[in-house]
Amino acid sequence: PKKSEAVPGLIENLSFSDIPKRALSEETLRLYGYGFGKYKGRTCHVAPIKDHACQVVAQKLRFPGKEFKMLGQGSTNTLFGRHLIRDGGKILVVTEGEIDAMSVAQAQALRYPAVSVPRGAQSAPKVIAQNIELLERFQSVVFMFDMDEPGQTAARECAELLSPGKAKIASLPRKDPNEMLVAGENAKIIRAIFDAKEYRPDGVLNASDLEELIYEFEEKGIDYPYIGI
């Protein structure tokens, strides 16, 4: 992979350590390249946005108070964690933010890859549309967005972009995956992946949901005088 110096203006020489407040380990952070650096004298979290060749094309900086800034001249529509994805697989989990993606990865020891959209729920559909070819290579894509109204609306909008039956939307007992990780609910994160409901547009029903209706007996008209008909 090329070094991050290939893109001018990026922060170099990042440091790595656990984030106890987020229950994230140094091992997880190093896996994603998520470190700590300084920008104009201010300490910040640095999330690298890498392409499929592992080249850093941009950096997302996070300052105290949820202040964000993007650096780099590369595409900001690249999924965070993109470099960890193979060419397809069984399940891909997509979250709303970097911390949540790393939380999902850590909770299930990266059995299934987890990525996030780079600029939150509002721009998620656009980012998913630009990465649709990659997502379509997976058997299932689980959108594990925040459980608030903007997050769930974005999850549905993203799910609509995938081919029928491929997208699923996870339901969490807390606001987001990181809150669950902090609470020690790793098993519930894993369960949420497998319990995610297949997304279907309003009005479209699966035949399995109509089983009771199909076999419901209804008396109509006049009986035939023949046994067995």
C-alpha atoms as a printed R data frame, in Angstrom:
    type eleno elety resid chain resno       x       y      z
1   ATOM     1    CA   PRO     A     1   0.000   0.000  0.000
2   ATOM     2    CA   LYS     A     2   1.084   3.561 -0.616
3   ATOM     3    CA   LYS     A     3   1.876   5.820  2.303
4   ATOM     4    CA   SER     A     4  -0.555   8.523  3.381
5   ATOM     5    CA   GLU     A     5   2.021  11.171  2.284
6   ATOM     6    CA   ALA     A     6   0.782  10.545 -1.286
7   ATOM     7    CA   VAL     A     7  -2.171  12.791 -0.456
8   ATOM     8    CA   PRO     A     8  -1.010  16.274  0.643
9   ATOM     9    CA   GLY     A     9  -2.248  17.840  3.867
10  ATOM    10    CA   LEU     A    10  -2.928  14.689  5.873
11  ATOM    11    CA   ILE     A    11  -1.880  14.225  9.493
12  ATOM    12    CA   GLU     A    12   1.118  11.941  9.880
13  ATOM    13    CA   ASN     A    13   2.608   9.923 12.753
14  ATOM    14    CA   LEU     A    14  -0.624   8.957 14.464
15  ATOM    15    CA   SER     A    15  -0.538   7.381 17.925
16  ATOM    16    CA   PHE     A    16  -2.726   4.474 19.028
17  ATOM    17    CA   SER     A    17  -4.128   3.445 22.391
18  ATOM    18    CA   ASP     A    18  -7.308   2.095 23.975
19  ATOM    19    CA   ILE     A    19 -10.340   4.372 24.246
20  ATOM    20    CA   PRO     A    20 -11.763   3.254 27.633
21  ATOM    21    CA   LYS     A    21 -14.737   5.614 27.410
22  ATOM    22    CA   ARG     A    22 -15.786   3.833 24.224
23  ATOM    23    CA   ALA     A    23 -14.654   0.353 25.337
24  ATOM    24    CA   LEU     A    24 -12.525   0.138 22.185
25  ATOM    25    CA   SER     A    25  -9.180  -1.635 22.268
26  ATOM    26    CA   GLU     A    26  -5.926  -0.492 20.707
27  ATOM    27    CA   GLU     A    27  -5.978  -3.650 18.592
28  ATOM    28    CA   THR     A    28  -9.308  -2.664 17.030
29  ATOM    29    CA   LEU     A    29  -8.152   0.893 16.406
30  ATOM    30    CA   ARG     A    30  -4.945  -0.271 14.725
31  ATOM    31    CA   LEU     A    31  -6.937  -2.635 12.537
32  ATOM    32    CA   TYR     A    32  -8.933   0.311 11.188
33  ATOM    33    CA   GLY     A    33  -6.032   2.774 11.349
34  ATOM    34    CA   TYR     A    34  -8.055   4.997 13.708
35  ATOM    35    CA   GLY     A    35  -5.570   7.014 15.770
36  ATOM    36    CA   PHE     A    36  -4.816  10.272 17.521
37  ATOM    37    CA   GLY     A    37  -3.076  13.308 16.096
38  ATOM    38    CA   LYS     A    38  -2.948  17.101 16.156
39  ATOM    39    CA   TYR     A    39  -4.438  19.576 13.725
40  ATOM    40    CA   LYS     A    40  -3.409  23.219 14.123
41  ATOM    41    CA   GLY     A    41  -2.388  22.520 17.706
42  ATOM    42    CA   ARG     A    42  -5.609  20.733 18.645
43  ATOM    43    CA   THR     A    43  -5.662  17.059 19.621
44  ATOM    44    CA   CYS     A    44  -8.198  15.018 17.690
45  ATOM    45    CA   HIS     A    45  -9.240  11.532 16.640
46  ATOM    46    CA   VAL     A    46  -8.201  10.696 13.087
47  ATOM    47    CA   ALA     A    47 -10.225   8.241 11.010
48  ATOM    48    CA   PRO     A    48  -8.483   7.294  7.756
49  ATOM    49    CA   ILE     A    49 -10.611   6.824  4.665
50  ATOM    50    CA   LYS     A    50  -8.837   4.209  2.552
51  ATOM    51    CA   ASP     A    51  -9.574   2.832 -0.879
52  ATOM    52    CA   HIS     A    52  -9.534  -0.844 -1.891
53  ATOM    53    CA   ALA     A    53  -5.736  -0.649 -2.322
54  ATOM    54    CA   CYS     A    54  -5.340   0.513  1.294
55  ATOM    55    CA   GLN     A    55  -4.217   3.991  0.226
56  ATOM    56    CA   VAL     A    56  -5.414   6.792  2.497
57  ATOM    57    CA   VAL     A    57  -7.438   9.157  0.332
58  ATOM    58    CA   ALA     A    58  -8.855  11.326  3.120
59  ATOM    59    CA   GLN     A    59  -9.002  11.726  6.897
60  ATOM    60    CA   LYS     A    60 -11.989  12.509  9.062
61  ATOM    61    CA   LEU     A    61 -11.045  14.456 12.174
62  ATOM    62    CA   ARG     A    62 -13.139  14.346 15.324
63  ATOM    63    CA   PHE     A    63 -12.711  17.061 17.968
64  ATOM    64    CA   PRO     A    64 -14.377  17.341 21.403
65  ATOM    65    CA   GLY     A    65 -18.034  18.322 21.191
66  ATOM    66    CA   LYS     A    66 -18.618  16.243 18.039
67  ATOM    67    CA   GLU     A    67 -16.908  18.773 15.803
68  ATOM    68    CA   PHE     A    68 -15.732  17.189 12.539
69  ATOM    69    CA   LYS     A    69 -13.466  18.125  9.654
70  ATOM    70    CA   MET     A    70 -12.440  16.301  6.471
71  ATOM    71    CA   LEU     A    71  -8.883  16.465  5.128
72  ATOM    72    CA   GLY     A    72  -7.473  15.252  1.836
73  ATOM    73    CA   GLN     A    73  -8.223  15.482 -1.831
74  ATOM    74    CA   GLY     A    74  -9.537  11.947 -2.209
75  ATOM    75    CA   SER     A    75 -13.161  10.862 -2.438
76  ATOM    76    CA   THR     A    76 -15.120  11.378  0.771
77  ATOM    77    CA   ASN     A    77 -17.706   8.875 -0.447
78  ATOM    78    CA   THR     A    78 -15.422   5.954  0.377
79  ATOM    79    CA   LEU     A    79 -16.687   3.758  3.212
80  ATOM    80    CA   PHE     A    80 -14.671   3.803  6.431
81  ATOM    81    CA   GLY     A    81 -13.173   0.310  6.794
82  ATOM    82    CA   ARG     A    82 -13.348  -0.319  3.034
83  ATOM    83    CA   HIS     A    83  -9.810  -1.754  3.065
84  ATOM    84    CA   LEU     A    84 -10.955  -4.611  5.338
85  ATOM    85    CA   ILE     A    85 -13.568  -5.875  2.877
86  ATOM    86    CA   ARG     A    86 -12.841  -8.772  0.568
87  ATOM    87    CA   ASP     A    87 -14.581  -9.100 -2.767
88  ATOM    88    CA   GLY     A    88 -17.913 -10.123 -1.318
89  ATOM    89    CA   GLY     A    89 -19.001 -12.540  1.381
90  ATOM    90    CA   LYS     A    90 -21.949 -13.625  3.478
91  ATOM    91    CA   ILE     A    91 -22.720 -10.532  5.591
92  ATOM    92    CA   LEU     A    92 -21.605  -6.896  5.584
93  ATOM    93    CA   VAL     A    93 -22.648  -4.551  8.403
94  ATOM    94    CA   VAL     A    94 -22.965  -0.829  7.636
95  ATOM    95    CA   THR     A    95 -23.141   1.679 10.490
96  ATOM    96    CA   GLU     A    96 -23.660   5.404 10.773
97  ATOM    97    CA   GLY     A    97 -20.229   6.272 12.201
98  ATOM    98    CA   GLU     A    98 -16.657   5.092 12.652
99  ATOM    99    CA   ILE     A    99 -16.966   4.374 16.383
100 ATOM   100    CA   ASP     A   100 -20.013   2.184 15.731
101 ATOM   101    CA   ALA     A   101 -18.325   0.264 12.905
102 ATOM   102    CA   MET     A   102 -15.353  -0.535 15.139
103 ATOM   103    CA   SER     A   103 -17.739  -1.494 17.962
104 ATOM   104    CA   VAL     A   104 -19.499  -4.038 15.746
105 ATOM   105    CA   ALA     A   105 -16.168  -5.408 14.533
106 ATOM   106    CA   GLN     A   106 -14.797  -5.783 18.053
107 ATOM   107    CA   ALA     A   107 -17.996  -7.332 19.448
108 ATOM   108    CA   GLN     A   108 -17.852 -10.231 16.985
109 ATOM   109    CA   ALA     A   109 -14.087 -10.432 16.442
110 ATOM   110    CA   LEU     A   110 -14.479  -9.300 12.831
111 ATOM   111    CA   ARG     A   111 -16.228 -12.488 11.826
112 ATOM   112    CA   TYR     A   112 -18.238 -10.273  9.508
113 ATOM   113    CA   PRO     A   113 -16.788  -6.975  8.221
114 ATOM   114    CA   ALA     A   114 -18.211  -3.676  9.448
115 ATOM   115    CA   VAL     A   115 -17.932  -0.337  7.658
116 ATOM   116    CA   SER     A   116 -19.504   3.085  8.086
117 ATOM   117    CA   VAL     A   117 -20.605   5.994  5.949
118 ATOM   118    CA   PRO     A   118 -18.196   8.948  6.276
119 ATOM   119    CA   ARG     A   119 -20.595  11.827  6.853
120 ATOM   120    CA   GLY     A   120 -23.483  10.468  8.899
121 ATOM   121    CA   ALA     A   121 -27.113   9.632  8.186
122 ATOM   122    CA   GLN     A   122 -27.971  12.614  5.990
123 ATOM   123    CA   SER     A   123 -25.514  11.708  3.230
124 ATOM   124    CA   ALA     A   124 -25.731   7.928  3.703
125 ATOM   125    CA   PRO     A   125 -27.977   7.159  0.663
126 ATOM   126    CA   LYS     A   126 -25.624   9.024 -1.678
127 ATOM   127    CA   VAL     A   127 -22.603   7.165 -0.307
128 ATOM   128    CA   ILE     A   128 -24.357   3.788 -0.542
129 ATOM   129    CA   ALA     A   129 -25.375   4.540 -4.137
130 ATOM   130    CA   GLN     A   130 -21.747   5.218 -5.043
131 ATOM   131    CA   ASN     A   131 -20.654   1.942 -3.419
132 ATOM   132    CA   ILE     A   132 -23.572  -0.167 -4.653
133 ATOM   133    CA   GLU     A   133 -21.421  -2.479 -6.787
134 ATOM   134    CA   LEU     A   134 -19.338  -3.432 -3.749
135 ATOM   135    CA   LEU     A   135 -22.352  -4.012 -1.486
136 ATOM   136    CA   GLU     A   136 -24.113  -6.143 -4.076
137 ATOM   137    CA   ARG     A   137 -21.282  -8.686 -3.816
138 ATOM   138    CA   PHE     A   138 -22.507  -9.690 -0.333
139 ATOM   139    CA   GLN     A   139 -25.356 -12.092  0.327
140 ATOM   140    CA   SER     A   140 -26.792  -9.742  2.973
141 ATOM   141    CA   VAL     A   141 -26.129  -6.126  3.879
142 ATOM   142    CA   VAL     A   142 -27.218  -5.197  7.410
143 ATOM   143    CA   PHE     A   143 -27.804  -1.498  8.078
144 ATOM   144    CA   MET     A   144 -27.179  -0.955 11.800
145 ATOM   145    CA   PHE     A   145 -27.845   2.776 12.031
146 ATOM   146    CA   ASP     A   146 -28.780   4.799 15.116
147 ATOM   147    CA   MET     A   147 -32.190   4.026 16.546
148 ATOM   148    CA   ASP     A   148 -33.379   7.635 16.282
149 ATOM   149    CA   GLU     A   149 -35.689   8.882 13.518
150 ATOM   150    CA   PRO     A   150 -32.945  10.267 11.208
151 ATOM   151    CA   GLY     A   151 -30.964   7.039 11.505
152 ATOM   152    CA   GLN     A   152 -33.884   4.748 10.758
153 ATOM   153    CA   THR     A   153 -35.080   6.918  7.873
154 ATOM   154    CA   ALA     A   154 -31.600   6.813  6.357
155 ATOM   155    CA   ALA     A   155 -31.428   3.034  6.849
156 ATOM   156    CA   ARG     A   156 -34.660   2.567  4.875
157 ATOM   157    CA   GLU     A   157 -33.491   4.920  2.116
158 ATOM   158    CA   CYS     A   158 -30.211   3.015  1.830
159 ATOM   159    CA   ALA     A   159 -31.946  -0.367  1.852
160 ATOM   160    CA   GLU     A   160 -34.145   0.683 -1.075
161 ATOM   161    CA   LEU     A   161 -31.051   1.032 -3.250
162 ATOM   162    CA   LEU     A   162 -30.068  -2.644 -3.033
163 ATOM   163    CA   SER     A   163 -31.555  -5.493 -5.008
164 ATOM   164    CA   PRO     A   164 -34.699  -7.058 -3.437
165 ATOM   165    CA   GLY     A   165 -34.031  -9.364 -0.498
166 ATOM   166    CA   LYS     A   166 -30.422  -8.289  0.044
167 ATOM   167    CA   ALA     A   167 -30.821  -5.407  2.519
168 ATOM   168    CA   LYS     A   168 -31.711  -5.877  6.179
169 ATOM   169    CA   ILE     A   169 -32.279  -3.333  8.948
170 ATOM   170    CA   ALA     A   170 -31.109  -4.095 12.480
171 ATOM   171    CA   SER     A   171 -33.043  -3.137 15.598
172 ATOM   172    CA   LEU     A   172 -31.069  -2.320 18.757
173 ATOM   173    CA   PRO     A   173 -32.178  -2.050 22.406
174 ATOM   174    CA   ARG     A   174 -29.950   1.019 22.779
175 ATOM   175    CA   LYS     A   175 -29.229   4.064 20.617
176 ATOM   176    CA   ASP     A   176 -26.252   2.648 18.736
177 ATOM   177    CA   PRO     A   177 -23.720  -0.221 18.695
178 ATOM   178    CA   ASN     A   178 -21.152   1.632 20.790
179 ATOM   179    CA   GLU     A   179 -23.602   2.180 23.651
180 ATOM   180    CA   MET     A   180 -24.126  -1.578 23.630
181 ATOM   181    CA   LEU     A   181 -20.391  -2.305 23.572
182 ATOM   182    CA   VAL     A   182 -19.833   0.034 26.524
183 ATOM   183    CA   ALA     A   183 -22.612  -1.793 28.378
184 ATOM   184    CA   GLY     A   184 -20.899  -5.108 27.717
185 ATOM   185    CA   GLU     A   185 -23.693  -6.307 25.438
186 ATOM   186    CA   ASN     A   186 -21.497  -7.851 22.751
187 ATOM   187    CA   ALA     A   187 -23.761 -10.881 22.415
188 ATOM   188    CA   LYS     A   188 -26.741  -8.615 21.751
189 ATOM   189    CA   ILE     A   189 -24.857  -6.860 18.959
190 ATOM   190    CA   ILE     A   190 -24.208 -10.232 17.331
191 ATOM   191    CA   ARG     A   191 -27.840 -11.243 17.818
192 ATOM   192    CA   ALA     A   192 -28.976  -7.969 16.233
193 ATOM   193    CA   ILE     A   193 -26.998  -8.848 13.095
194 ATOM   194    CA   PHE     A   194 -28.750 -12.197 12.700
195 ATOM   195    CA   ASP     A   195 -32.167 -10.907 13.773
196 ATOM   196    CA   ALA     A   196 -32.089  -7.994 11.315
197 ATOM   197    CA   LYS     A   197 -35.311  -7.837  9.318
198 ATOM   198    CA   GLU     A   198 -35.299  -8.052  5.549
199 ATOM   199    CA   TYR     A   199 -36.286  -4.705  4.111
200 ATOM   200    CA   ARG     A   200 -39.391  -4.653  1.945
201 ATOM   201    CA   PRO     A   201 -41.044  -1.571  0.435
202 ATOM   202    CA   ASP     A   202 -44.458  -0.683  1.881
203 ATOM   203    CA   GLY     A   203 -47.195  -2.894  0.482
204 ATOM   204    CA   VAL     A   204 -44.893  -5.709 -0.636
205 ATOM   205    CA   LEU     A   205 -45.434  -8.951  1.287
206 ATOM   206    CA   ASN     A   206 -43.491 -12.178  1.411
207 ATOM   207    CA   ALA     A   207 -45.475 -15.337  0.608
208 ATOM   208    CA   SER     A   208 -44.400 -16.837  3.940
209 ATOM   209    CA   ASP     A   209 -46.279 -14.031  5.703
210 ATOM   210    CA   LEU     A   210 -49.479 -15.036  3.912
211 ATOM   211    CA   GLU     A   211 -49.445 -18.707  4.905
212 ATOM   212    CA   GLU     A   212 -52.371 -18.431  7.333
213 ATOM   213    CA   LEU     A   213 -54.434 -16.519  4.803
214 ATOM   214    CA   ILE     A   214 -53.687 -18.995  2.012
215 ATOM   215    CA   TYR     A   215 -54.835 -21.972  4.063
216 ATOM   216    CA   GLU     A   216 -57.802 -20.249  5.671
217 ATOM   217    CA   PHE     A   217 -61.056 -22.109  4.791
218 ATOM   218    CA   GLU     A   218 -63.855 -19.962  3.511
219 ATOM   219    CA   GLU     A   219 -67.366 -21.194  2.685
220 ATOM   220    CA   LYS     A   220 -68.753 -19.667 -0.477
221 ATOM   221    CA   GLY     A   221 -71.433 -20.555 -3.033
222 ATOM   222    CA   ILE     A   222 -73.321 -23.868 -3.261
223 ATOM   223    CA   ASP     A   223 -71.846 -27.253 -2.294
224 ATOM   224    CA   TYR     A   224 -71.101 -29.722 -5.097
225 ATOM   225    CA   PRO     A   225 -73.080 -33.004 -4.854
226 ATOM   226    CA   TYR     A   226 -69.863 -34.959 -5.335
227 ATOM   227    CA   ILE     A   227 -67.654 -36.339 -2.562
228 ATOM   228    CA   GLY     A   228 -64.089 -35.129 -2.763
229 ATOM   229    CA   ILE     A   229 -64.639 -31.983 -4.813
